[in-house]
Amino acid sequence: MSDGAGRTAAFRRLHESGCFVMPNPWDAGSARALASLGFPALATTSAGFAWSTGRPDNSVGLDETLVHLRLIVDAVDLPVNADFQDGYALEPEAVATNVGLAVGTGVAGLSIEDFSGDPAHPLIDPVLAVERIAAARAAIDATGTGVVLTARSEGFVWGRPDLAGTIRRLTAYAEAGADCVYAPWLTSVDQVSAIVSAVSPTPVNLLVNTPFTTLAEVASLGVRRISVGGMLAKTAWRGFLQAAREIRDEGTFTGFADLPDLNALLQPFVGGGGSQEN
């Protein structure tokens, strides 16, 4: 499935029934590792990518993000969904332009969120937010690619855990043309169930960033898609920092026991002979 049309069609089919997990790599290596484990699709993570460049989330611009999207798309033979943050613009016309650029990287889907960039007033005005989703929809339609548009509402992320308000926004985004909706940082299955019921039949993505549920449980609620954001990147960073701190503080190296054979894991993506790790 190397062509973009094939990947997009496959991604759309995944949203038709059942529930699938779409984990989030942060570089080509992690993307290929996840592909080797058999996941049907991947999604980028703005946070994981930012950390890999030595910066916090929300500090990487459009141009670098587009390069990163192409890197992940080219690394694997799977549909890739782009964490496209706020579209890297405020006004609908500019969002549409940038969405067109994102589609050009070969992604099978992309998400647009309603974070304003101002933690004191974190959510974009509802009317403008809907106009932005409609503009993104029109931009995708103009390409004829069928790329899946996901609309995110960020209230729970930025200290505005208003379930009713979130549902109103997600419903409006679906009516404006979003193929899938979600609200990151939900913390209970009751919240998940309420959103799924309210926006049905629009597919719902659930970001799992704490161990509050299971795939089987949320699938039974009607969730169509699960992502994990920067959580896999954080677990990798945790192992790295634990091992480094042990070296600094104890002068021991127990973190180097039972490590994975990364050459063997990644060899199928390049072919040819292997090499000794050093």
PDB file of C-alpha atoms in Angstrom:
ATOM      1  CA  MET A   1       0.000   0.000   0.000  1.00  0.00           C
ATOM      2  CA  SER A   2       2.620   2.543  -1.045  1.00  0.00           C
ATOM      3  CA  ASP A   3       0.325   5.000  -2.836  1.00  0.00           C
ATOM      4  CA  GLY A   4      -1.410   7.809  -1.009  1.00  0.00           C
ATOM      5  CA  ALA A   5      -4.847   6.980  -2.400  1.00  0.00           C
ATOM      6  CA  GLY A   6      -4.566   3.414  -1.167  1.00  0.00           C
ATOM      7  CA  ARG A   7      -3.523   4.481   2.283  1.00  0.00           C
ATOM      8  CA  THR A   8      -6.323   7.025   2.543  1.00  0.00           C
ATOM      9  CA  ALA A   9      -8.924   4.499   1.390  1.00  0.00           C
ATOM     10  CA  ALA A  10      -7.644   2.006   3.959  1.00  0.00           C
ATOM     11  CA  PHE A  11      -7.767   4.661   6.673  1.00  0.00           C
ATOM     12  CA  ARG A  12     -11.364   5.513   5.804  1.00  0.00           C
ATOM     13  CA  ARG A  13     -12.343   1.841   5.964  1.00  0.00           C
ATOM     14  CA  LEU A  14     -10.886   1.579   9.465  1.00  0.00           C
ATOM     15  CA  HIS A  15     -13.423   4.180  10.596  1.00  0.00           C
ATOM     16  CA  GLU A  16     -16.427   2.257   9.305  1.00  0.00           C
ATOM     17  CA  SER A  17     -16.712  -0.347  12.065  1.00  0.00           C
ATOM     18  CA  GLY A  18     -14.947  -1.747  15.098  1.00  0.00           C
ATOM     19  CA  CYS A  19     -12.233   0.010  17.087  1.00  0.00           C
ATOM     20  CA  PHE A  20      -8.567   0.303  16.134  1.00  0.00           C
ATOM     21  CA  VAL A  21      -5.471   1.609  17.906  1.00  0.00           C
ATOM     22  CA  MET A  22      -3.429   4.245  16.097  1.00  0.00           C
ATOM     23  CA  PRO A  23      -0.248   4.730  18.185  1.00  0.00           C
ATOM     24  CA  ASN A  24       1.933   7.805  17.864  1.00  0.00           C
ATOM     25  CA  PRO A  25       5.582   7.575  16.773  1.00  0.00           C
ATOM     26  CA  TRP A  26       7.860  10.588  17.024  1.00  0.00           C
ATOM     27  CA  ASP A  27      10.547   9.700  14.463  1.00  0.00           C
ATOM     28  CA  ALA A  28      11.186   7.260  11.622  1.00  0.00           C
ATOM     29  CA  GLY A  29      12.580   4.577  13.921  1.00  0.00           C
ATOM     30  CA  SER A  30       9.620   4.555  16.278  1.00  0.00           C
ATOM     31  CA  ALA A  31       7.255   4.622  13.278  1.00  0.00           C
ATOM     32  CA  ARG A  32       8.900   1.543  11.779  1.00  0.00           C
ATOM     33  CA  ALA A  33       8.949  -0.247  15.119  1.00  0.00           C
ATOM     34  CA  LEU A  34       5.202   0.307  15.531  1.00  0.00           C
ATOM     35  CA  ALA A  35       4.557  -0.787  11.952  1.00  0.00           C
ATOM     36  CA  SER A  36       6.490  -4.010  12.617  1.00  0.00           C
ATOM     37  CA  LEU A  37       4.149  -4.741  15.535  1.00  0.00           C
ATOM     38  CA  GLY A  38       1.164  -4.874  13.222  1.00  0.00           C
ATOM     39  CA  PHE A  39      -0.771  -1.703  13.978  1.00  0.00           C
ATOM     40  CA  PRO A  40      -3.058  -0.746  11.057  1.00  0.00           C
ATOM     41  CA  ALA A  41      -2.323   2.993  11.123  1.00  0.00           C
ATOM     42  CA  LEU A  42      -0.105   5.537  12.869  1.00  0.00           C
ATOM     43  CA  ALA A  43      -0.464   9.144  13.989  1.00  0.00           C
ATOM     44  CA  THR A  44       2.151  11.784  14.549  1.00  0.00           C
ATOM     45  CA  THR A  45       2.510  13.518  17.898  1.00  0.00           C
ATOM     46  CA  SER A  46       3.416  17.188  18.017  1.00  0.00           C
ATOM     47  CA  ALA A  47       4.661  16.750  21.584  1.00  0.00           C
ATOM     48  CA  GLY A  48       6.839  13.730  20.855  1.00  0.00           C
ATOM     49  CA  PHE A  49       8.320  15.414  17.803  1.00  0.00           C
ATOM     50  CA  ALA A  50       9.004  18.648  19.703  1.00  0.00           C
ATOM     51  CA  TRP A  51      10.765  16.760  22.515  1.00  0.00           C
ATOM     52  CA  SER A  52      12.950  14.969  19.961  1.00  0.00           C
ATOM     53  CA  THR A  53      14.178  18.390  18.800  1.00  0.00           C
ATOM     54  CA  GLY A  54      14.900  19.559  22.347  1.00  0.00           C
ATOM     55  CA  ARG A  55      11.841  21.793  22.650  1.00  0.00           C
ATOM     56  CA  PRO A  56       8.501  21.644  24.485  1.00  0.00           C
ATOM     57  CA  ASP A  57       5.211  21.008  22.734  1.00  0.00           C
ATOM     58  CA  ASN A  58       3.605  23.904  20.817  1.00  0.00           C
ATOM     59  CA  SER A  59       6.987  25.360  19.880  1.00  0.00           C
ATOM     60  CA  VAL A  60       7.583  23.813  16.423  1.00  0.00           C
ATOM     61  CA  GLY A  61       6.420  25.728  13.369  1.00  0.00           C
ATOM     62  CA  LEU A  62       4.675  24.810  10.147  1.00  0.00           C
ATOM     63  CA  ASP A  63       7.704  24.237   7.923  1.00  0.00           C
ATOM     64  CA  GLU A  64       9.399  21.821  10.316  1.00  0.00           C
ATOM     65  CA  THR A  65       6.117  20.030  10.877  1.00  0.00           C
ATOM     66  CA  LEU A  66       5.601  19.482   7.145  1.00  0.00           C
ATOM     67  CA  VAL A  67       9.101  18.008   6.846  1.00  0.00           C
ATOM     68  CA  HIS A  68       8.343  15.741   9.810  1.00  0.00           C
ATOM     69  CA  LEU A  69       5.069  14.558   8.279  1.00  0.00           C
ATOM     70  CA  ARG A  70       6.837  13.584   5.068  1.00  0.00           C
ATOM     71  CA  LEU A  71       9.474  11.737   7.112  1.00  0.00           C
ATOM     72  CA  ILE A  72       6.889   9.617   8.931  1.00  0.00           C
ATOM     73  CA  VAL A  73       4.816   8.980   5.800  1.00  0.00           C
ATOM     74  CA  ASP A  74       7.915   7.867   3.868  1.00  0.00           C
ATOM     75  CA  ALA A  75       9.160   5.668   6.717  1.00  0.00           C
ATOM     76  CA  VAL A  76       6.233   3.236   6.675  1.00  0.00           C
ATOM     77  CA  ASP A  77       3.700   1.642   4.370  1.00  0.00           C
ATOM     78  CA  LEU A  78       0.707   2.522   6.564  1.00  0.00           C
ATOM     79  CA  PRO A  79      -1.886   5.306   6.742  1.00  0.00           C
ATOM     80  CA  VAL A  80      -0.558   8.205   8.807  1.00  0.00           C
ATOM     81  CA  ASN A  81      -2.726  10.747  10.585  1.00  0.00           C
ATOM     82  CA  ALA A  82      -1.145  14.161  11.170  1.00  0.00           C
ATOM     83  CA  ASP A  83      -1.336  15.969  14.483  1.00  0.00           C
ATOM     84  CA  PHE A  84      -1.703  19.323  12.741  1.00  0.00           C
ATOM     85  CA  GLN A  85      -2.356  21.282  15.952  1.00  0.00           C
ATOM     86  CA  ASP A  86      -4.334  24.474  15.243  1.00  0.00           C
ATOM     87  CA  GLY A  87      -3.549  24.413  11.532  1.00  0.00           C
ATOM     88  CA  TYR A  88      -0.658  26.789  12.273  1.00  0.00           C
ATOM     89  CA  ALA A  89      -2.967  29.736  11.692  1.00  0.00           C
ATOM     90  CA  LEU A  90      -6.022  31.411  13.180  1.00  0.00           C
ATOM     91  CA  GLU A  91      -8.079  32.647  10.255  1.00  0.00           C
ATOM     92  CA  PRO A  92      -9.994  30.059   8.207  1.00  0.00           C
ATOM     93  CA  GLU A  93      -8.375  31.050   4.904  1.00  0.00           C
ATOM     94  CA  ALA A  94      -4.889  30.516   6.286  1.00  0.00           C
ATOM     95  CA  VAL A  95      -5.923  27.229   7.911  1.00  0.00           C
ATOM     96  CA  ALA A  96      -7.201  26.070   4.516  1.00  0.00           C
ATOM     97  CA  THR A  97      -3.905  26.954   2.857  1.00  0.00           C
ATOM     98  CA  ASN A  98      -1.886  25.073   5.453  1.00  0.00           C
ATOM     99  CA  VAL A  99      -4.195  22.061   5.343  1.00  0.00           C
ATOM    100  CA  GLY A 100      -3.542  21.878   1.616  1.00  0.00           C
ATOM    101  CA  LEU A 101       0.188  21.766   2.341  1.00  0.00           C
ATOM    102  CA  ALA A 102      -0.314  18.997   4.894  1.00  0.00           C
ATOM    103  CA  VAL A 103      -2.327  16.932   2.430  1.00  0.00           C
ATOM    104  CA  GLY A 104       0.581  17.286   0.020  1.00  0.00           C
ATOM    105  CA  THR A 105       2.859  15.374   2.399  1.00  0.00           C
ATOM    106  CA  GLY A 106       0.892  12.177   1.781  1.00  0.00           C
ATOM    107  CA  VAL A 107      -0.922  11.876   5.105  1.00  0.00           C
ATOM    108  CA  ALA A 108      -4.168   9.898   5.129  1.00  0.00           C
ATOM    109  CA  GLY A 109      -5.738  12.096   7.799  1.00  0.00           C
ATOM    110  CA  LEU A 110      -5.123  15.208   9.863  1.00  0.00           C
ATOM    111  CA  SER A 111      -6.538  16.836  12.961  1.00  0.00           C
ATOM    112  CA  ILE A 112      -7.324  20.472  13.668  1.00  0.00           C
ATOM    113  CA  GLU A 113      -7.760  21.674  17.251  1.00  0.00           C
ATOM    114  CA  ASP A 114      -9.453  24.710  18.776  1.00  0.00           C
ATOM    115  CA  PHE A 115      -6.691  25.794  21.191  1.00  0.00           C
ATOM    116  CA  SER A 116      -6.191  29.547  20.929  1.00  0.00           C
ATOM    117  CA  GLY A 117      -2.558  29.566  22.037  1.00  0.00           C
ATOM    118  CA  ASP A 118      -3.470  31.599  25.127  1.00  0.00           C
ATOM    119  CA  PRO A 119      -3.768  29.417  28.273  1.00  0.00           C
ATOM    120  CA  ALA A 120      -5.759  32.190  29.983  1.00  0.00           C
ATOM    121  CA  HIS A 121      -8.415  32.019  27.244  1.00  0.00           C
ATOM    122  CA  PRO A 122      -7.614  28.655  25.703  1.00  0.00           C
ATOM    123  CA  LEU A 123     -10.490  27.993  23.332  1.00  0.00           C
ATOM    124  CA  ILE A 124     -11.086  29.761  20.034  1.00  0.00           C
ATOM    125  CA  ASP A 125     -14.477  31.469  19.743  1.00  0.00           C
ATOM    126  CA  PRO A 126     -17.028  28.759  18.807  1.00  0.00           C
ATOM    127  CA  VAL A 127     -18.194  30.476  15.618  1.00  0.00           C
ATOM    128  CA  LEU A 128     -14.650  30.993  14.372  1.00  0.00           C
ATOM    129  CA  ALA A 129     -13.716  27.455  15.409  1.00  0.00           C
ATOM    130  CA  VAL A 130     -16.525  26.034  13.259  1.00  0.00           C
ATOM    131  CA  GLU A 131     -15.488  28.230  10.337  1.00  0.00           C
ATOM    132  CA  ARG A 132     -11.953  26.861  10.628  1.00  0.00           C
ATOM    133  CA  ILE A 133     -13.185  23.262  10.411  1.00  0.00           C
ATOM    134  CA  ALA A 134     -15.376  24.117   7.431  1.00  0.00           C
ATOM    135  CA  ALA A 135     -12.374  25.732   5.738  1.00  0.00           C
ATOM    136  CA  ALA A 136     -10.235  22.671   6.395  1.00  0.00           C
ATOM    137  CA  ARG A 137     -12.984  20.480   4.956  1.00  0.00           C
ATOM    138  CA  ALA A 138     -13.189  22.602   1.805  1.00  0.00           C
ATOM    139  CA  ALA A 139      -9.408  22.528   1.402  1.00  0.00           C
ATOM    140  CA  ILE A 140      -9.318  18.738   1.626  1.00  0.00           C
ATOM    141  CA  ASP A 141     -12.251  18.392  -0.773  1.00  0.00           C
ATOM    142  CA  ALA A 142     -10.464  20.644  -3.256  1.00  0.00           C
ATOM    143  CA  THR A 143      -7.569  18.171  -3.370  1.00  0.00           C
ATOM    144  CA  GLY A 144      -9.847  15.248  -4.206  1.00  0.00           C
ATOM    145  CA  THR A 145      -7.821  12.998  -1.890  1.00  0.00           C
ATOM    146  CA  GLY A 146     -10.482  12.065   0.650  1.00  0.00           C
ATOM    147  CA  VAL A 147      -8.068  12.696   3.529  1.00  0.00           C
ATOM    148  CA  VAL A 148      -9.840  12.108   6.844  1.00  0.00           C
ATOM    149  CA  LEU A 149     -10.491  15.322   8.791  1.00  0.00           C
ATOM    150  CA  THR A 150     -10.552  15.098  12.587  1.00  0.00           C
ATOM    151  CA  ALA A 151     -11.686  17.998  14.771  1.00  0.00           C
ATOM    152  CA  ARG A 152     -10.397  18.304  18.342  1.00  0.00           C
ATOM    153  CA  SER A 153     -11.758  20.349  21.231  1.00  0.00           C
ATOM    154  CA  GLU A 154      -9.108  21.156  23.824  1.00  0.00           C
ATOM    155  CA  GLY A 155     -11.084  22.233  26.890  1.00  0.00           C
ATOM    156  CA  PHE A 156     -10.069  19.267  29.040  1.00  0.00           C
ATOM    157  CA  VAL A 157      -6.404  19.813  28.172  1.00  0.00           C
ATOM    158  CA  TRP A 158      -6.408  23.460  29.225  1.00  0.00           C
ATOM    159  CA  GLY A 159      -8.415  23.383  32.450  1.00  0.00           C
ATOM    160  CA  ARG A 160     -11.884  23.833  30.951  1.00  0.00           C
ATOM    161  CA  PRO A 161     -13.415  20.385  31.544  1.00  0.00           C
ATOM    162  CA  ASP A 162     -16.918  21.382  30.453  1.00  0.00           C
ATOM    163  CA  LEU A 163     -18.451  18.200  29.049  1.00  0.00           C
ATOM    164  CA  ALA A 164     -21.625  19.849  27.766  1.00  0.00           C
ATOM    165  CA  GLY A 165     -19.654  22.633  26.105  1.00  0.00           C
ATOM    166  CA  THR A 166     -17.247  20.136  24.594  1.00  0.00           C
ATOM    167  CA  ILE A 167     -20.136  18.120  23.164  1.00  0.00           C
ATOM    168  CA  ARG A 168     -21.636  21.261  21.628  1.00  0.00           C
ATOM    169  CA  ARG A 169     -18.341  22.032  19.936  1.00  0.00           C
ATOM    170  CA  LEU A 170     -17.767  18.504  18.672  1.00  0.00           C
ATOM    171  CA  THR A 171     -21.305  18.282  17.325  1.00  0.00           C
ATOM    172  CA  ALA A 172     -20.863  21.581  15.493  1.00  0.00           C
ATOM    173  CA  TYR A 173     -17.512  20.424  14.087  1.00  0.00           C
ATOM    174  CA  ALA A 174     -19.094  17.245  12.750  1.00  0.00           C
ATOM    175  CA  GLU A 175     -21.837  19.300  11.121  1.00  0.00           C
ATOM    176  CA  ALA A 176     -19.134  21.506   9.560  1.00  0.00           C
ATOM    177  CA  GLY A 177     -17.559  18.511   7.859  1.00  0.00           C
ATOM    178  CA  ALA A 178     -15.290  16.708  10.323  1.00  0.00           C
ATOM    179  CA  ASP A 179     -15.103  12.973   9.612  1.00  0.00           C
ATOM    180  CA  CYS A 180     -14.019  12.189  13.185  1.00  0.00           C
ATOM    181  CA  VAL A 181     -14.037  14.144  16.455  1.00  0.00           C
ATOM    182  CA  TYR A 182     -12.405  13.955  19.826  1.00  0.00           C
ATOM    183  CA  ALA A 183     -11.629  15.688  23.083  1.00  0.00           C
ATOM    184  CA  PRO A 184      -8.188  14.877  24.518  1.00  0.00           C
ATOM    185  CA  TRP A 185      -7.619  14.197  28.214  1.00  0.00           C
ATOM    186  CA  LEU A 186     -10.951  12.673  29.130  1.00  0.00           C
ATOM    187  CA  THR A 187     -10.652  10.839  32.430  1.00  0.00           C
ATOM    188  CA  SER A 188     -13.705   8.585  32.739  1.00  0.00           C
ATOM    189  CA  VAL A 189     -15.691   6.133  30.667  1.00  0.00           C
ATOM    190  CA  ASP A 190     -18.831   8.133  31.478  1.00  0.00           C
ATOM    191  CA  GLN A 191     -17.374  11.133  29.650  1.00  0.00           C
ATOM    192  CA  VAL A 192     -16.416   8.930  26.726  1.00  0.00           C
ATOM    193  CA  SER A 193     -19.844   7.346  26.535  1.00  0.00           C
ATOM    194  CA  ALA A 194     -21.601  10.722  26.635  1.00  0.00           C
ATOM    195  CA  ILE A 195     -19.538  12.054  23.720  1.00  0.00           C
ATOM    196  CA  VAL A 196     -19.961   8.921  21.609  1.00  0.00           C
ATOM    197  CA  SER A 197     -23.732   9.009  22.106  1.00  0.00           C
ATOM    198  CA  ALA A 198     -24.021  12.730  21.408  1.00  0.00           C
ATOM    199  CA  VAL A 199     -22.079  12.827  18.136  1.00  0.00           C
ATOM    200  CA  SER A 200     -23.198   9.486  16.693  1.00  0.00           C
ATOM    201  CA  PRO A 201     -22.805   8.376  13.925  1.00  0.00           C
ATOM    202  CA  THR A 202     -19.639  10.488  13.610  1.00  0.00           C
ATOM    203  CA  PRO A 203     -16.626   8.354  14.633  1.00  0.00           C
ATOM    204  CA  VAL A 204     -14.931   9.306  17.894  1.00  0.00           C
ATOM    205  CA  ASN A 205     -11.204   9.174  18.611  1.00  0.00           C
ATOM    206  CA  LEU A 206     -10.160   8.623  22.226  1.00  0.00           C
ATOM    207  CA  LEU A 207      -6.762   9.791  23.423  1.00  0.00           C
ATOM    208  CA  VAL A 208      -5.652   7.439  26.197  1.00  0.00           C
ATOM    209  CA  ASN A 209      -3.025   9.246  28.256  1.00  0.00           C
ATOM    210  CA  THR A 210      -3.697   7.551  31.605  1.00  0.00           C
ATOM    211  CA  PRO A 211      -4.508   3.885  32.328  1.00  0.00           C
ATOM    212  CA  PHE A 212      -8.183   4.588  33.113  1.00  0.00           C
ATOM    213  CA  THR A 213      -9.646   2.157  30.580  1.00  0.00           C
ATOM    214  CA  THR A 214      -8.958  -0.657  28.128  1.00  0.00           C
ATOM    215  CA  LEU A 215      -9.389  -1.211  24.413  1.00  0.00           C
ATOM    216  CA  ALA A 216     -12.175  -3.713  25.042  1.00  0.00           C
ATOM    217  CA  GLU A 217     -14.053  -1.342  27.338  1.00  0.00           C
ATOM    218  CA  VAL A 218     -14.044   1.692  25.063  1.00  0.00           C
ATOM    219  CA  ALA A 219     -14.761  -0.443  22.003  1.00  0.00           C
ATOM    220  CA  SER A 220     -17.924  -1.590  23.768  1.00  0.00           C
ATOM    221  CA  LEU A 221     -18.884   2.083  24.192  1.00  0.00           C
ATOM    222  CA  GLY A 222     -18.627   2.691  20.448  1.00  0.00           C
ATOM    223  CA  VAL A 223     -15.246   4.442  20.278  1.00  0.00           C
ATOM    224  CA  ARG A 224     -13.898   3.953  16.774  1.00  0.00           C
ATOM    225  CA  ARG A 225     -10.252   4.972  17.170  1.00  0.00           C
ATOM    226  CA  ILE A 226      -7.661   5.161  19.965  1.00  0.00           C
ATOM    227  CA  SER A 227      -4.474   7.235  19.964  1.00  0.00           C
ATOM    228  CA  VAL A 228      -1.920   7.784  22.706  1.00  0.00           C
ATOM    229  CA  GLY A 229      -0.415  11.185  21.872  1.00  0.00           C
ATOM    230  CA  GLY A 230       3.029  11.668  23.382  1.00  0.00           C
ATOM    231  CA  MET A 231       2.686   8.836  25.898  1.00  0.00           C
ATOM    232  CA  LEU A 232       4.914   6.339  24.067  1.00  0.00           C
ATOM    233  CA  ALA A 233       7.526   9.062  23.657  1.00  0.00           C
ATOM    234  CA  LYS A 234       7.279   9.773  27.385  1.00  0.00           C
ATOM    235  CA  THR A 235       7.781   6.116  28.253  1.00  0.00           C
ATOM    236  CA  ALA A 236      10.914   6.076  26.090  1.00  0.00           C
ATOM    237  CA  TRP A 237      12.173   9.236  27.767  1.00  0.00           C
ATOM    238  CA  ARG A 238      11.453   7.704  31.183  1.00  0.00           C
ATOM    239  CA  GLY A 239      13.678   4.699  30.451  1.00  0.00           C
ATOM    240  CA  PHE A 240      16.417   6.949  29.084  1.00  0.00           C
ATOM    241  CA  LEU A 241      16.345   9.284  32.088  1.00  0.00           C
ATOM    242  CA  GLN A 242      16.215   6.447  34.623  1.00  0.00           C
ATOM    243  CA  ALA A 243      19.283   4.802  33.100  1.00  0.00           C
ATOM    244  CA  ALA A 244      21.173   8.095  32.805  1.00  0.00           C
ATOM    245  CA  ARG A 245      20.391   9.078  36.416  1.00  0.00           C
ATOM    246  CA  GLU A 246      21.531   5.677  37.660  1.00  0.00           C
ATOM    247  CA  ILE A 247      24.860   6.175  35.911  1.00  0.00           C
ATOM    248  CA  ARG A 248      25.229   9.667  37.367  1.00  0.00           C
ATOM    249  CA  ASP A 249      24.094   8.847  40.904  1.00  0.00           C
ATOM    250  CA  GLU A 250      25.139   5.224  41.433  1.00  0.00           C
ATOM    251  CA  GLY A 251      27.866   4.601  38.900  1.00  0.00           C
ATOM    252  CA  THR A 252      26.044   1.410  37.853  1.00  0.00           C
ATOM    253  CA  PHE A 253      24.566   0.291  34.548  1.00  0.00           C
ATOM    254  CA  THR A 254      21.701  -2.057  35.370  1.00  0.00           C
ATOM    255  CA  GLY A 255      19.440  -0.220  32.931  1.00  0.00           C
ATOM    256  CA  PHE A 256      21.409  -1.825  30.107  1.00  0.00           C
ATOM    257  CA  ALA A 257      20.100  -5.328  30.868  1.00  0.00           C
ATOM    258  CA  ASP A 258      17.606  -7.110  28.616  1.00  0.00           C
ATOM    259  CA  LEU A 259      17.582  -4.472  25.895  1.00  0.00           C
ATOM    260  CA  PRO A 260      15.808  -5.037  22.561  1.00  0.00           C
ATOM    261  CA  ASP A 261      17.687  -5.975  19.395  1.00  0.00           C
ATOM    262  CA  LEU A 262      16.891  -2.867  17.370  1.00  0.00           C
ATOM    263  CA  ASN A 263      18.938  -3.925  14.361  1.00  0.00           C
ATOM    264  CA  ALA A 264      16.845  -7.063  14.023  1.00  0.00           C
ATOM    265  CA  LEU A 265      13.621  -5.123  14.564  1.00  0.00           C
ATOM    266  CA  LEU A 266      14.365  -2.551  11.861  1.00  0.00           C
ATOM    267  CA  GLN A 267      16.269  -4.725   9.363  1.00  0.00           C
ATOM    268  CA  PRO A 268      13.143  -5.710   7.346  1.00  0.00           C
ATOM    269  CA  PHE A 269      12.661  -2.064   6.357  1.00  0.00           C
ATOM    270  CA  VAL A 270      16.036  -1.773   4.637  1.00  0.00           C
ATOM    271  CA  GLY A 271      17.025  -5.274   3.485  1.00  0.00           C
ATOM    272  CA  GLY A 272      20.564  -6.546   3.126  1.00  0.00           C
ATOM    273  CA  GLY A 273      22.909  -7.604   5.880  1.00  0.00           C
ATOM    274  CA  GLY A 274      22.906  -6.536   9.480  1.00  0.00           C
ATOM    275  CA  SER A 275      25.537  -4.823  11.566  1.00  0.00           C
ATOM    276  CA  GLN A 276      26.861  -5.211  15.078  1.00  0.00           C
ATOM    277  CA  GLU A 277      25.419  -2.764  17.620  1.00  0.00           C
ATOM    278  CA  ASN A 278      27.991  -0.431  19.166  1.00  0.00           C
TER     279      ASN A 278
END
